Amino acid sequence: MSKRRIGILTSGGDCPGLNATIRGVVRSCYQLMGEDNVEIVGIADGYYGLIKDMCRVMNPSDFYGILTQGGTILGTKRTPYKMMTVVEEDEVDKVKEMKQTYNKWGLDCLLTLGGNGTHKTANLLSTEGLNVIGLPKTIDNDIWGTDVTFGFHTAVDIGTEVIDRIHTTAHSHSRVMVVEIMGNKAGWLALYTGIGGGSDIILIPEIPFTPEKVIEAVRVRAEAGKPCSVIAVAEGAMDREEALLKRKDRIKKRAEAGEVTCTSRVARLIQTGTGIETRAVVPGHMLRGGSPSAYDRILATQFGARAAKLIKLGKYGYTIAKKGRDITENKLIDIAGKARLVDSEGEMVETARSIGTSFGD
Ligand code: F6P
């Protein structure tokens, strides 16, 4: 068997499980093809590193002890897809440079670990003739064609713990606590952490809320002797009026009102609408930090093993997915540019509603 040179990069926002996935794919490649027949080329800082030729040959020892390690040993960067085909002031043709780096290093294939933007560029490179395999990462869980992405469940665990801790302090002070959960376009993380942590109200972008309904839900609880309420708000949540606006107009409108985020807006609305002392909490990037959960370590290993099988078969232009109990793959071209959003009529929303959780609608 001739030696395979496999390039690996991690792109976009980091999340727990990137290293576990790298380890999974590399170890599986060593097992399937023999350590001497595989050479791993690590590309630093995502597509930026591919453009700038920031590559190095890695040794098997580079992958020891990384199963539990948060972040990414390769480093990552956001290089927006929409800029990939735009020649900026530096006059660099990014696609051409990426192809050149790929060819210079004699890569047989390129593994791209990332979210929706990463997959769009992966598909672009695939249509340009490179052998690409994607691996679905993101705490947002919004990649089309897979039931779950690695990183999501760890973030759910962290978010749930945040909400648990917020509950006790909310209770002591008889306050309303509004917790911002990452997720700009998709509300999966807020929905799951909201259910897992027992939030009284969950606000997500897919279900635009009515401010009066949110205030009403808090007031009804207070009148029933529960002055403390915990609200999980997805970063990208919006009310019905805001939902009619373009994103940039929404941001402008909020800035004019002195409210940068939906969370701060909801907190103000509740405090003025109910008179109950209200605080906003933003765990932010804590949701993405640290060691992956057991679930994500296992999923990352399954995804990595599947990617190694595709490499052995020479089956490129795919991204790995989990559907039901199966680990499988989708064509990059079929999933690129699509996002998997929360179904407002779906089972998870119905479950939350069935226990009395309000979505403010
Ligand atoms: O895509 C993952 C994510 O964590 C989103 O939930 C969030 O909106 C965004 O990244 C934050 O990006 P950054 O780390 O660049 O601030």
mmCIF file of N, CA and C and ligand atoms in Angstrom, residues 13-14 78 137-140 182-184 189 235 285 288, ligand 1:
data_model
loop_
_atom_site.group_PDB
_atom_site.id
_atom_site.type_symbol
_atom_site.label_atom_id
_atom_site.label_comp_id
_atom_site.label_asym_id
_atom_site.label_seq_id
_atom_site.Cartn_x
_atom_site.Cartn_y
_atom_site.Cartn_z
ATOM 1 N N GLY A 13 -15.413 28.282 15.271
ATOM 2 C CA GLY A 13 -15.353 28.292 16.734
ATOM 3 C C GLY A 13 -14.954 26.920 17.258
ATOM 4 N N ASP A 14 -14.144 26.896 18.313
ATOM 5 C CA ASP A 14 -13.732 25.586 18.840
ATOM 6 C C ASP A 14 -14.875 24.962 19.642
ATOM 7 N N ARG A 78 -11.651 31.803 12.436
ATOM 8 C CA ARG A 78 -12.804 31.975 11.558
ATOM 9 C C ARG A 78 -12.333 32.626 10.257
ATOM 10 N N LYS A 137 -18.718 19.391 13.605
ATOM 11 C CA LYS A 137 -18.473 19.946 14.933
ATOM 12 C C LYS A 137 -19.319 21.180 15.145
ATOM 13 N N THR A 138 -19.919 21.331 16.278
ATOM 14 C CA THR A 138 -20.436 22.623 16.742
ATOM 15 C C THR A 138 -21.330 22.433 17.957
ATOM 16 N N ILE A 139 -21.203 23.358 18.890
ATOM 17 C CA ILE A 139 -22.096 23.321 20.053
ATOM 18 C C ILE A 139 -23.515 23.726 19.642
ATOM 19 N N ASP A 140 -23.662 24.273 18.421
ATOM 20 C CA ASP A 140 -24.988 24.722 17.980
ATOM 21 C C ASP A 140 -25.867 23.572 17.466
ATOM 22 N N MET A 182 -25.389 30.278 24.170
ATOM 23 C CA MET A 182 -24.909 30.489 22.795
ATOM 24 C C MET A 182 -25.832 29.830 21.767
ATOM 25 N N GLY A 183 -25.815 30.361 20.583
ATOM 26 C CA GLY A 183 -26.663 29.859 19.508
ATOM 27 C C GLY A 183 -27.328 31.038 18.830
ATOM 28 N N ASN A 184 -26.748 31.455 17.710
ATOM 29 C CA ASN A 184 -27.240 32.640 17.034
ATOM 30 C C ASN A 184 -28.408 32.366 16.108
ATOM 31 N N LEU A 189 -29.224 24.480 21.665
ATOM 32 C CA LEU A 189 -28.501 24.467 22.941
ATOM 33 C C LEU A 189 -29.357 25.076 24.057
ATOM 34 N N GLU A 235 -28.819 33.109 22.327
ATOM 35 C CA GLU A 235 -28.157 34.345 21.865
ATOM 36 C C GLU A 235 -28.941 35.026 20.730
ATOM 37 N N HIS A 285 -18.406 31.850 26.373
ATOM 38 C CA HIS A 285 -17.483 30.830 25.859
ATOM 39 C C HIS A 285 -17.194 29.719 26.851
ATOM 40 N N ARG A 288 -18.151 26.423 25.703
ATOM 41 C CA ARG A 288 -17.341 25.763 24.669
ATOM 42 C C ARG A 288 -16.008 25.256 25.198
HETATM 43 O O1 F6P B 1 -20.856 28.496 16.333
HETATM 44 C C1 F6P B 1 -20.542 28.293 17.660
HETATM 45 C C2 F6P B 1 -20.708 29.552 18.464
HETATM 46 O O2 F6P B 1 -20.311 29.263 19.784
HETATM 47 C C3 F6P B 1 -22.091 30.175 18.442
HETATM 48 O O3 F6P B 1 -23.005 29.543 19.302
HETATM 49 C C4 F6P B 1 -21.807 31.584 18.821
HETATM 50 O O4 F6P B 1 -22.805 32.444 18.355
HETATM 51 C C5 F6P B 1 -20.481 31.844 18.138
HETATM 52 O O5 F6P B 1 -19.860 30.581 17.980
HETATM 53 C C6 F6P B 1 -19.545 32.762 18.881
HETATM 54 O O6 F6P B 1 -18.439 32.982 18.085
HETATM 55 P P1 F6P B 1 -17.050 33.565 18.565
HETATM 56 O O7 F6P B 1 -16.349 32.514 19.355
HETATM 57 O O8 F6P B 1 -16.343 33.873 17.301
HETATM 58 O O9 F6P B 1 -17.360 34.751 19.420
#
